[in-house]
Amino acid sequence: MRVIEVDNYDEMSEKAAELILEKIKENKHANLGLATGGTPVGTYRCLIKDHTENKTSYKNVQTFNLDEYIGIDPDNPNSYHSYMKANLFDHIDIPAAQTHIPNGNAEDLAIECLRYDKMIEEKGGIDLQLLGIGTNGHIGFNEPGTPFASHTHVVELAQSTREANARYFNSLDEVPTHALTMGISSILASKGIVLLASGEMKADAIYELLYGKIDEEMPASALRKHSNVTLIADKDALKKVKGQRSVACGQ
Ligand SMILES: N[C@@H]1[C@@H](O)[C@H](O)[C@@H](COP(=O)(O)O)O[C@@H]1O
């Protein structure tokens, strides 16, 4: 795993946007895997700024989001559909039909999961997957204990995840209990992965990711099985690994 240490959130966001833009320059038909949460908002802001100033085009890009809540309307301001529109899609030239997000309101969720994986595969797979990390090490909505072999599936959210995400809702009761998420195996199928982490809150998870066991109880540790992962983390997120950086943290 390549580790890029940056000073703060803004530098992390700029670096991540740079890697995404490099990918689009290399291949204007790039398939991008996108994430939600607070962490990638700055990256999306940098992409929007670049689009405005340098006119990088997304006309041929396809995007695939990691996850979506079950049981809230796509128009609900807290859905990941709304998040993606507000934070990125409404500000760049990507055609709506090329933005893909699991449908948490599908009549048959099992069929929706199969459809989503099949669609990603049929479109050639993901070239670059952007990821955040939960304080308990979750990626997407893959909570501790999720099999590494999992594909897109329905999950029951951990109480700690619901509490962490309650800041976006009026109350904890409003936070959905379930979600659809790409599985660990779907994530590992990406050709390249960029994981972002900022702030002290993520320091334990980053320590475990780099130095803990590769274990299903720590979902992000599966990333150590992938040969092309870049972690961009700020000083606060890397706080616990200081002095240990010479230890190999690869596969
Ligand atoms: N499903 C998302 C994850 O994709 C995200 O990585 C995580 C961390 O969120 P934040 O970036 O706000 O810390 O939260 C949510 O649960």
PDB file of C-alpha atoms and ligand atoms in Angstrom:
ATOM      1  CA  MET A   1       0.000   0.000   0.000  1.00  0.00           C
ATOM      2  CA  ARG A   2       1.344   3.388  -0.980  1.00  0.00           C
ATOM      3  CA  VAL A   3       0.918   5.902   1.851  1.00  0.00           C
ATOM      4  CA  ILE A   4       0.869   9.621   1.077  1.00  0.00           C
ATOM      5  CA  GLU A   5       1.082  11.750   4.189  1.00  0.00           C
ATOM      6  CA  VAL A   6      -0.349  15.243   3.922  1.00  0.00           C
ATOM      7  CA  ASP A   7      -0.694  18.064   6.425  1.00  0.00           C
ATOM      8  CA  ASN A   8      -4.422  18.494   6.522  1.00  0.00           C
ATOM      9  CA  TYR A   9      -7.848  17.891   4.995  1.00  0.00           C
ATOM     10  CA  ASP A  10      -7.402  20.403   2.176  1.00  0.00           C
ATOM     11  CA  GLU A  11      -4.123  18.872   1.043  1.00  0.00           C
ATOM     12  CA  MET A  12      -5.686  15.409   1.183  1.00  0.00           C
ATOM     13  CA  SER A  13      -8.545  16.630  -1.007  1.00  0.00           C
ATOM     14  CA  GLU A  14      -6.211  18.259  -3.553  1.00  0.00           C
ATOM     15  CA  LYS A  15      -4.042  15.156  -3.797  1.00  0.00           C
ATOM     16  CA  ALA A  16      -7.065  12.874  -4.257  1.00  0.00           C
ATOM     17  CA  ALA A  17      -8.512  15.155  -6.951  1.00  0.00           C
ATOM     18  CA  GLU A  18      -5.125  15.122  -8.713  1.00  0.00           C
ATOM     19  CA  LEU A  19      -5.145  11.312  -8.873  1.00  0.00           C
ATOM     20  CA  ILE A  20      -8.712  11.274 -10.215  1.00  0.00           C
ATOM     21  CA  LEU A  21      -7.916  13.905 -12.840  1.00  0.00           C
ATOM     22  CA  GLU A  22      -4.814  11.979 -13.908  1.00  0.00           C
ATOM     23  CA  LYS A  23      -7.022   8.937 -14.462  1.00  0.00           C
ATOM     24  CA  ILE A  24      -9.495  10.935 -16.592  1.00  0.00           C
ATOM     25  CA  LYS A  25      -6.651  12.446 -18.644  1.00  0.00           C
ATOM     26  CA  GLU A  26      -5.257   8.963 -19.209  1.00  0.00           C
ATOM     27  CA  ASN A  27      -8.678   7.624 -20.230  1.00  0.00           C
ATOM     28  CA  LYS A  28     -11.603   9.953 -20.939  1.00  0.00           C
ATOM     29  CA  HIS A  29     -13.914   6.921 -20.670  1.00  0.00           C
ATOM     30  CA  ALA A  30     -12.724   6.174 -17.127  1.00  0.00           C
ATOM     31  CA  ASN A  31     -15.070   4.369 -14.737  1.00  0.00           C
ATOM     32  CA  LEU A  32     -14.865   6.033 -11.337  1.00  0.00           C
ATOM     33  CA  GLY A  33     -16.033   4.484  -8.080  1.00  0.00           C
ATOM     34  CA  LEU A  34     -17.286   7.207  -5.745  1.00  0.00           C
ATOM     35  CA  ALA A  35     -17.844   7.477  -2.020  1.00  0.00           C
ATOM     36  CA  THR A  36     -19.962   9.620   0.270  1.00  0.00           C
ATOM     37  CA  GLY A  37     -19.545  10.878   3.840  1.00  0.00           C
ATOM     38  CA  GLY A  38     -17.777  14.032   4.970  1.00  0.00           C
ATOM     39  CA  THR A  39     -14.318  12.942   3.810  1.00  0.00           C
ATOM     40  CA  PRO A  40     -14.655  13.192  -0.005  1.00  0.00           C
ATOM     41  CA  VAL A  41     -16.581  16.496  -0.042  1.00  0.00           C
ATOM     42  CA  GLY A  42     -13.333  18.487  -0.398  1.00  0.00           C
ATOM     43  CA  THR A  43     -12.137  16.220  -3.212  1.00  0.00           C
ATOM     44  CA  TYR A  44     -15.386  16.831  -5.093  1.00  0.00           C
ATOM     45  CA  ARG A  45     -14.967  20.575  -4.483  1.00  0.00           C
ATOM     46  CA  CYS A  46     -11.509  20.403  -6.113  1.00  0.00           C
ATOM     47  CA  LEU A  47     -12.941  18.481  -9.092  1.00  0.00           C
ATOM     48  CA  ILE A  48     -15.657  21.116  -9.533  1.00  0.00           C
ATOM     49  CA  LYS A  49     -13.066  23.914  -9.356  1.00  0.00           C
ATOM     50  CA  ASP A  50     -10.960  22.151 -11.977  1.00  0.00           C
ATOM     51  CA  HIS A  51     -14.000  21.606 -14.174  1.00  0.00           C
ATOM     52  CA  THR A  52     -14.852  25.311 -13.995  1.00  0.00           C
ATOM     53  CA  GLU A  53     -11.308  26.530 -14.560  1.00  0.00           C
ATOM     54  CA  ASN A  54      -9.744  23.863 -16.790  1.00  0.00           C
ATOM     55  CA  LYS A  55     -12.877  22.440 -18.387  1.00  0.00           C
ATOM     56  CA  THR A  56     -12.013  18.804 -17.676  1.00  0.00           C
ATOM     57  CA  SER A  57     -14.960  16.956 -19.172  1.00  0.00           C
ATOM     58  CA  TYR A  58     -16.923  14.068 -17.667  1.00  0.00           C
ATOM     59  CA  LYS A  59     -19.041  13.517 -20.771  1.00  0.00           C
ATOM     60  CA  ASN A  60     -17.592  10.042 -21.282  1.00  0.00           C
ATOM     61  CA  VAL A  61     -16.961   9.140 -17.643  1.00  0.00           C
ATOM     62  CA  GLN A  62     -19.191   6.697 -15.767  1.00  0.00           C
ATOM     63  CA  THR A  63     -19.490   6.775 -11.986  1.00  0.00           C
ATOM     64  CA  PHE A  64     -20.498   4.014  -9.580  1.00  0.00           C
ATOM     65  CA  ASN A  65     -21.304   4.822  -5.988  1.00  0.00           C
ATOM     66  CA  LEU A  66     -20.508   2.453  -3.197  1.00  0.00           C
ATOM     67  CA  ASP A  67     -23.732   2.505  -1.276  1.00  0.00           C
ATOM     68  CA  GLU A  68     -27.161   3.925  -0.510  1.00  0.00           C
ATOM     69  CA  TYR A  69     -29.535   3.829   2.425  1.00  0.00           C
ATOM     70  CA  ILE A  70     -32.577   1.582   2.247  1.00  0.00           C
ATOM     71  CA  GLY A  71     -36.008   3.115   2.716  1.00  0.00           C
ATOM     72  CA  ILE A  72     -35.357   6.782   2.047  1.00  0.00           C
ATOM     73  CA  ASP A  73     -36.465   8.482  -1.117  1.00  0.00           C
ATOM     74  CA  PRO A  74     -33.711   9.433  -3.628  1.00  0.00           C
ATOM     75  CA  ASP A  75     -34.997  13.024  -3.303  1.00  0.00           C
ATOM     76  CA  ASN A  76     -34.566  13.018   0.473  1.00  0.00           C
ATOM     77  CA  PRO A  77     -31.695  15.454   1.188  1.00  0.00           C
ATOM     78  CA  ASN A  78     -29.963  12.721   3.213  1.00  0.00           C
ATOM     79  CA  SER A  79     -29.965  10.113   0.460  1.00  0.00           C
ATOM     80  CA  TYR A  80     -26.650   9.482  -1.231  1.00  0.00           C
ATOM     81  CA  HIS A  81     -28.411  10.277  -4.523  1.00  0.00           C
ATOM     82  CA  SER A  82     -29.008  13.822  -3.217  1.00  0.00           C
ATOM     83  CA  TYR A  83     -25.519  14.025  -1.727  1.00  0.00           C
ATOM     84  CA  MET A  84     -23.883  13.182  -5.057  1.00  0.00           C
ATOM     85  CA  LYS A  85     -25.983  15.704  -6.966  1.00  0.00           C
ATOM     86  CA  ALA A  86     -25.335  18.476  -4.457  1.00  0.00           C
ATOM     87  CA  ASN A  87     -21.638  17.776  -4.021  1.00  0.00           C
ATOM     88  CA  LEU A  88     -20.612  16.843  -7.555  1.00  0.00           C
ATOM     89  CA  PHE A  89     -22.991  15.824 -10.336  1.00  0.00           C
ATOM     90  CA  ASP A  90     -24.937  19.104 -10.555  1.00  0.00           C
ATOM     91  CA  HIS A  91     -21.663  21.001 -11.035  1.00  0.00           C
ATOM     92  CA  ILE A  92     -19.920  19.000 -13.765  1.00  0.00           C
ATOM     93  CA  ASP A  93     -20.932  17.927 -17.272  1.00  0.00           C
ATOM     94  CA  ILE A  94     -21.613  14.248 -16.547  1.00  0.00           C
ATOM     95  CA  PRO A  95     -24.828  12.916 -18.140  1.00  0.00           C
ATOM     96  CA  ALA A  96     -27.195  11.666 -15.403  1.00  0.00           C
ATOM     97  CA  ALA A  97     -27.515   8.297 -17.185  1.00  0.00           C
ATOM     98  CA  GLN A  98     -23.804   7.714 -16.577  1.00  0.00           C
ATOM     99  CA  THR A  99     -24.041   8.104 -12.801  1.00  0.00           C
ATOM    100  CA  HIS A 100     -24.908   4.882 -11.021  1.00  0.00           C
ATOM    101  CA  ILE A 101     -25.970   4.500  -7.393  1.00  0.00           C
ATOM    102  CA  PRO A 102     -27.574   1.392  -5.872  1.00  0.00           C
ATOM    103  CA  ASN A 103     -31.343   1.775  -5.586  1.00  0.00           C
ATOM    104  CA  GLY A 104     -32.270   1.472  -1.921  1.00  0.00           C
ATOM    105  CA  ASN A 105     -35.950   1.620  -2.839  1.00  0.00           C
ATOM    106  CA  ALA A 106     -35.922  -1.266  -5.298  1.00  0.00           C
ATOM    107  CA  GLU A 107     -38.884  -3.589  -4.913  1.00  0.00           C
ATOM    108  CA  ASP A 108     -36.591  -6.616  -4.776  1.00  0.00           C
ATOM    109  CA  LEU A 109     -33.329  -5.693  -3.094  1.00  0.00           C
ATOM    110  CA  ALA A 110     -31.674  -9.046  -3.816  1.00  0.00           C
ATOM    111  CA  ILE A 111     -32.247  -8.522  -7.538  1.00  0.00           C
ATOM    112  CA  GLU A 112     -31.000  -4.928  -7.257  1.00  0.00           C
ATOM    113  CA  CYS A 113     -27.736  -6.186  -5.725  1.00  0.00           C
ATOM    114  CA  LEU A 114     -27.201  -8.662  -8.563  1.00  0.00           C
ATOM    115  CA  ARG A 115     -28.107  -6.012 -11.140  1.00  0.00           C
ATOM    116  CA  TYR A 116     -25.607  -3.541  -9.696  1.00  0.00           C
ATOM    117  CA  ASP A 117     -22.639  -5.951  -9.709  1.00  0.00           C
ATOM    118  CA  LYS A 118     -23.514  -7.194 -13.196  1.00  0.00           C
ATOM    119  CA  MET A 119     -23.807  -3.648 -14.528  1.00  0.00           C
ATOM    120  CA  ILE A 120     -20.364  -2.679 -13.187  1.00  0.00           C
ATOM    121  CA  GLU A 121     -18.876  -5.778 -14.751  1.00  0.00           C
ATOM    122  CA  GLU A 122     -20.607  -5.197 -18.104  1.00  0.00           C
ATOM    123  CA  LYS A 123     -19.321  -1.637 -18.227  1.00  0.00           C
ATOM    124  CA  GLY A 124     -15.774  -2.898 -17.874  1.00  0.00           C
ATOM    125  CA  GLY A 125     -15.237  -2.623 -14.114  1.00  0.00           C
ATOM    126  CA  ILE A 126     -14.051   0.303 -12.027  1.00  0.00           C
ATOM    127  CA  ASP A 127     -10.740   1.944 -12.913  1.00  0.00           C
ATOM    128  CA  LEU A 128     -10.344   4.006  -9.758  1.00  0.00           C
ATOM    129  CA  GLN A 129     -12.352   3.595  -6.574  1.00  0.00           C
ATOM    130  CA  LEU A 130     -12.435   6.403  -4.023  1.00  0.00           C
ATOM    131  CA  LEU A 131     -12.998   5.276  -0.433  1.00  0.00           C
ATOM    132  CA  GLY A 132     -13.433   6.768   3.013  1.00  0.00           C
ATOM    133  CA  ILE A 133     -13.165   4.743   6.200  1.00  0.00           C
ATOM    134  CA  GLY A 134     -15.498   4.477   9.181  1.00  0.00           C
ATOM    135  CA  THR A 135     -14.133   4.735  12.729  1.00  0.00           C
ATOM    136  CA  ASN A 136     -14.778   0.983  13.086  1.00  0.00           C
ATOM    137  CA  GLY A 137     -12.878   0.270   9.857  1.00  0.00           C
ATOM    138  CA  HIS A 138     -15.894  -0.033   7.592  1.00  0.00           C
ATOM    139  CA  ILE A 139     -15.546   0.680   3.882  1.00  0.00           C
ATOM    140  CA  GLY A 140     -18.675   1.436   1.890  1.00  0.00           C
ATOM    141  CA  PHE A 141     -21.180   0.154   4.429  1.00  0.00           C
ATOM    142  CA  ASN A 142     -19.307  -3.113   4.986  1.00  0.00           C
ATOM    143  CA  GLU A 143     -19.394  -3.380   8.740  1.00  0.00           C
ATOM    144  CA  PRO A 144     -17.009  -5.525  10.838  1.00  0.00           C
ATOM    145  CA  GLY A 145     -17.706  -9.206  10.220  1.00  0.00           C
ATOM    146  CA  THR A 146     -18.614  -8.782   6.525  1.00  0.00           C
ATOM    147  CA  PRO A 147     -17.131 -11.666   4.502  1.00  0.00           C
ATOM    148  CA  PHE A 148     -14.260 -10.563   2.280  1.00  0.00           C
ATOM    149  CA  ALA A 149     -15.962 -12.583  -0.502  1.00  0.00           C
ATOM    150  CA  SER A 150     -19.081 -10.380  -0.385  1.00  0.00           C
ATOM    151  CA  HIS A 151     -20.584  -8.743  -3.450  1.00  0.00           C
ATOM    152  CA  THR A 152     -23.209  -5.975  -3.387  1.00  0.00           C
ATOM    153  CA  HIS A 153     -25.556  -6.816  -0.530  1.00  0.00           C
ATOM    154  CA  VAL A 154     -28.004  -5.553   2.070  1.00  0.00           C
ATOM    155  CA  VAL A 155     -26.484  -4.636   5.440  1.00  0.00           C
ATOM    156  CA  GLU A 156     -27.772  -3.774   8.840  1.00  0.00           C
ATOM    157  CA  LEU A 157     -25.858  -0.678   9.942  1.00  0.00           C
ATOM    158  CA  ALA A 158     -23.806  -0.843  13.126  1.00  0.00           C
ATOM    159  CA  GLN A 159     -25.101   1.377  15.908  1.00  0.00           C
ATOM    160  CA  SER A 160     -21.776   3.300  15.855  1.00  0.00           C
ATOM    161  CA  THR A 161     -22.226   3.981  12.119  1.00  0.00           C
ATOM    162  CA  ARG A 162     -25.782   5.221  12.626  1.00  0.00           C
ATOM    163  CA  GLU A 163     -24.596   7.442  15.480  1.00  0.00           C
ATOM    164  CA  ALA A 164     -21.710   8.825  13.389  1.00  0.00           C
ATOM    165  CA  ASN A 165     -24.036   9.570  10.467  1.00  0.00           C
ATOM    166  CA  ALA A 166     -26.813  11.006  12.691  1.00  0.00           C
ATOM    167  CA  ARG A 167     -25.161  14.430  12.352  1.00  0.00           C
ATOM    168  CA  TYR A 168     -26.735  14.728   8.913  1.00  0.00           C
ATOM    169  CA  PHE A 169     -30.262  13.827  10.112  1.00  0.00           C
ATOM    170  CA  ASN A 170     -32.676  15.561  12.517  1.00  0.00           C
ATOM    171  CA  SER A 171     -32.327  12.731  15.006  1.00  0.00           C
ATOM    172  CA  LEU A 172     -30.783   9.284  15.413  1.00  0.00           C
ATOM    173  CA  ASP A 173     -34.231   7.737  14.911  1.00  0.00           C
ATOM    174  CA  GLU A 174     -34.314   9.087  11.361  1.00  0.00           C
ATOM    175  CA  VAL A 175     -31.061   7.350  10.374  1.00  0.00           C
ATOM    176  CA  PRO A 176     -31.984   4.274   8.331  1.00  0.00           C
ATOM    177  CA  THR A 177     -31.164   0.928   9.913  1.00  0.00           C
ATOM    178  CA  HIS A 178     -30.219  -0.769   6.640  1.00  0.00           C
ATOM    179  CA  ALA A 179     -28.328   0.023   3.463  1.00  0.00           C
ATOM    180  CA  LEU A 180     -27.184  -1.472   0.177  1.00  0.00           C
ATOM    181  CA  THR A 181     -23.446  -1.563  -0.316  1.00  0.00           C
ATOM    182  CA  MET A 182     -20.930  -2.862  -2.782  1.00  0.00           C
ATOM    183  CA  GLY A 183     -19.237  -5.779  -1.047  1.00  0.00           C
ATOM    184  CA  ILE A 184     -15.581  -6.135  -0.137  1.00  0.00           C
ATOM    185  CA  SER A 185     -15.014  -8.340  -3.149  1.00  0.00           C
ATOM    186  CA  SER A 186     -16.759  -5.817  -5.448  1.00  0.00           C
ATOM    187  CA  ILE A 187     -14.467  -3.098  -4.064  1.00  0.00           C
ATOM    188  CA  LEU A 188     -11.331  -5.220  -4.460  1.00  0.00           C
ATOM    189  CA  ALA A 189     -12.266  -5.834  -8.116  1.00  0.00           C
ATOM    190  CA  SER A 190     -11.399  -2.160  -8.866  1.00  0.00           C
ATOM    191  CA  LYS A 191      -8.168  -1.713 -10.785  1.00  0.00           C
ATOM    192  CA  GLY A 192      -6.990   1.010  -8.417  1.00  0.00           C
ATOM    193  CA  ILE A 193      -8.176   2.277  -5.035  1.00  0.00           C
ATOM    194  CA  VAL A 194      -7.626   5.606  -3.279  1.00  0.00           C
ATOM    195  CA  LEU A 195      -8.497   5.599   0.410  1.00  0.00           C
ATOM    196  CA  LEU A 196      -8.855   8.935   2.216  1.00  0.00           C
ATOM    197  CA  ALA A 197      -8.552   9.593   5.927  1.00  0.00           C
ATOM    198  CA  SER A 198      -8.508  12.860   7.805  1.00  0.00           C
ATOM    199  CA  GLY A 199      -8.635  13.677  11.495  1.00  0.00           C
ATOM    200  CA  GLU A 200      -7.787  12.061  14.805  1.00  0.00           C
ATOM    201  CA  MET A 201     -11.118  10.217  14.838  1.00  0.00           C
ATOM    202  CA  LYS A 202      -9.698   7.955  12.124  1.00  0.00           C
ATOM    203  CA  ALA A 203      -6.301   7.350  13.791  1.00  0.00           C
ATOM    204  CA  ASP A 204      -7.233   3.999  15.391  1.00  0.00           C
ATOM    205  CA  ALA A 205      -8.782   2.677  12.188  1.00  0.00           C
ATOM    206  CA  ILE A 206      -5.726   3.719  10.155  1.00  0.00           C
ATOM    207  CA  TYR A 207      -3.371   2.079  12.650  1.00  0.00           C
ATOM    208  CA  GLU A 208      -5.370  -1.163  12.473  1.00  0.00           C
ATOM    209  CA  LEU A 209      -5.551  -0.950   8.686  1.00  0.00           C
ATOM    210  CA  LEU A 210      -1.787  -0.678   8.347  1.00  0.00           C
ATOM    211  CA  TYR A 211      -0.543  -2.809  11.239  1.00  0.00           C
ATOM    212  CA  GLY A 212      -3.411  -4.952  12.478  1.00  0.00           C
ATOM    213  CA  LYS A 213      -4.385  -8.406  11.281  1.00  0.00           C
ATOM    214  CA  ILE A 214      -5.984  -8.862   7.875  1.00  0.00           C
ATOM    215  CA  ASP A 215      -9.288  -9.884   9.335  1.00  0.00           C
ATOM    216  CA  GLU A 216     -12.984  -9.658   8.480  1.00  0.00           C
ATOM    217  CA  GLU A 217     -13.523  -7.886  11.805  1.00  0.00           C
ATOM    218  CA  MET A 218     -11.545  -5.010  10.254  1.00  0.00           C
ATOM    219  CA  PRO A 219     -13.145  -4.600   6.784  1.00  0.00           C
ATOM    220  CA  ALA A 220     -10.567  -2.110   5.482  1.00  0.00           C
ATOM    221  CA  SER A 221      -7.743  -4.585   6.150  1.00  0.00           C
ATOM    222  CA  ALA A 222      -8.913  -6.427   3.008  1.00  0.00           C
ATOM    223  CA  LEU A 223      -7.314  -3.574   1.058  1.00  0.00           C
ATOM    224  CA  ARG A 224      -3.893  -5.017   1.933  1.00  0.00           C
ATOM    225  CA  LYS A 225      -4.741  -7.907  -0.391  1.00  0.00           C
ATOM    226  CA  HIS A 226      -4.955  -5.486  -3.346  1.00  0.00           C
ATOM    227  CA  SER A 227      -1.834  -4.493  -5.280  1.00  0.00           C
ATOM    228  CA  ASN A 228      -2.810  -0.924  -6.210  1.00  0.00           C
ATOM    229  CA  VAL A 229      -4.046   0.979  -3.162  1.00  0.00           C
ATOM    230  CA  THR A 230      -3.024   4.518  -2.250  1.00  0.00           C
ATOM    231  CA  LEU A 231      -3.845   5.816   1.211  1.00  0.00           C
ATOM    232  CA  ILE A 232      -3.898   9.607   1.427  1.00  0.00           C
ATOM    233  CA  ALA A 233      -4.004  10.515   5.093  1.00  0.00           C
ATOM    234  CA  ASP A 234      -3.339  13.657   7.054  1.00  0.00           C
ATOM    235  CA  LYS A 235      -1.061  13.962  10.070  1.00  0.00           C
ATOM    236  CA  ASP A 236      -3.926  13.564  12.548  1.00  0.00           C
ATOM    237  CA  ALA A 237      -5.174  10.353  10.935  1.00  0.00           C
ATOM    238  CA  LEU A 238      -1.591   9.015  10.945  1.00  0.00           C
ATOM    239  CA  LYS A 239      -0.981  10.042  14.559  1.00  0.00           C
ATOM    240  CA  LYS A 240      -0.857   6.475  15.916  1.00  0.00           C
ATOM    241  CA  VAL A 241       1.527   5.170  13.263  1.00  0.00           C
ATOM    242  CA  LYS A 242       4.298   7.702  13.861  1.00  0.00           C
ATOM    243  CA  GLY A 243       7.645   5.999  14.370  1.00  0.00           C
ATOM    244  CA  GLN A 244       6.341   2.823  12.755  1.00  0.00           C
ATOM    245  CA  ARG A 245       6.370   4.074   9.204  1.00  0.00           C
ATOM    246  CA  SER A 246       9.446   2.061   8.305  1.00  0.00           C
ATOM    247  CA  VAL A 247       7.511  -1.161   8.929  1.00  0.00           C
ATOM    248  CA  ALA A 248       6.242  -2.623   5.679  1.00  0.00           C
ATOM    249  CA  CYS A 249       2.528  -2.212   5.457  1.00  0.00           C
ATOM    250  CA  GLY A 250       1.973  -3.873   2.113  1.00  0.00           C
ATOM    251  CA  GLN A 251       0.555  -7.267   1.405  1.00  0.00           C
TER     252      GLN A 251
HETATM  253  N1  LIG B   1     -21.000   4.825   3.869  1.00  0.00           N
HETATM  254  C1  LIG B   1     -20.149   5.874   4.282  1.00  0.00           C
HETATM  255  C2  LIG B   1     -18.717   5.472   4.048  1.00  0.00           C
HETATM  256  O1  LIG B   1     -18.500   5.318   2.658  1.00  0.00           O
HETATM  257  C3  LIG B   1     -17.788   6.536   4.637  1.00  0.00           C
HETATM  258  O2  LIG B   1     -16.451   6.232   4.329  1.00  0.00           O
HETATM  259  C4  LIG B   1     -17.964   6.600   6.128  1.00  0.00           C
HETATM  260  C5  LIG B   1     -17.074   7.624   6.800  1.00  0.00           C
HETATM  261  O3  LIG B   1     -17.675   8.873   6.773  1.00  0.00           O
HETATM  262  P1  LIG B   1     -16.963  10.251   6.977  1.00  0.00           P
HETATM  263  O4  LIG B   1     -16.188  10.490   5.738  1.00  0.00           O
HETATM  264  O5  LIG B   1     -18.082  11.238   7.140  1.00  0.00           O
HETATM  265  O6  LIG B   1     -16.104  10.123   8.183  1.00  0.00           O
HETATM  266  O7  LIG B   1     -19.316   6.937   6.382  1.00  0.00           O
HETATM  267  C6  LIG B   1     -20.386   6.297   5.717  1.00  0.00           C
HETATM  268  O8  LIG B   1     -20.808   5.283   6.546  1.00  0.00           O
END
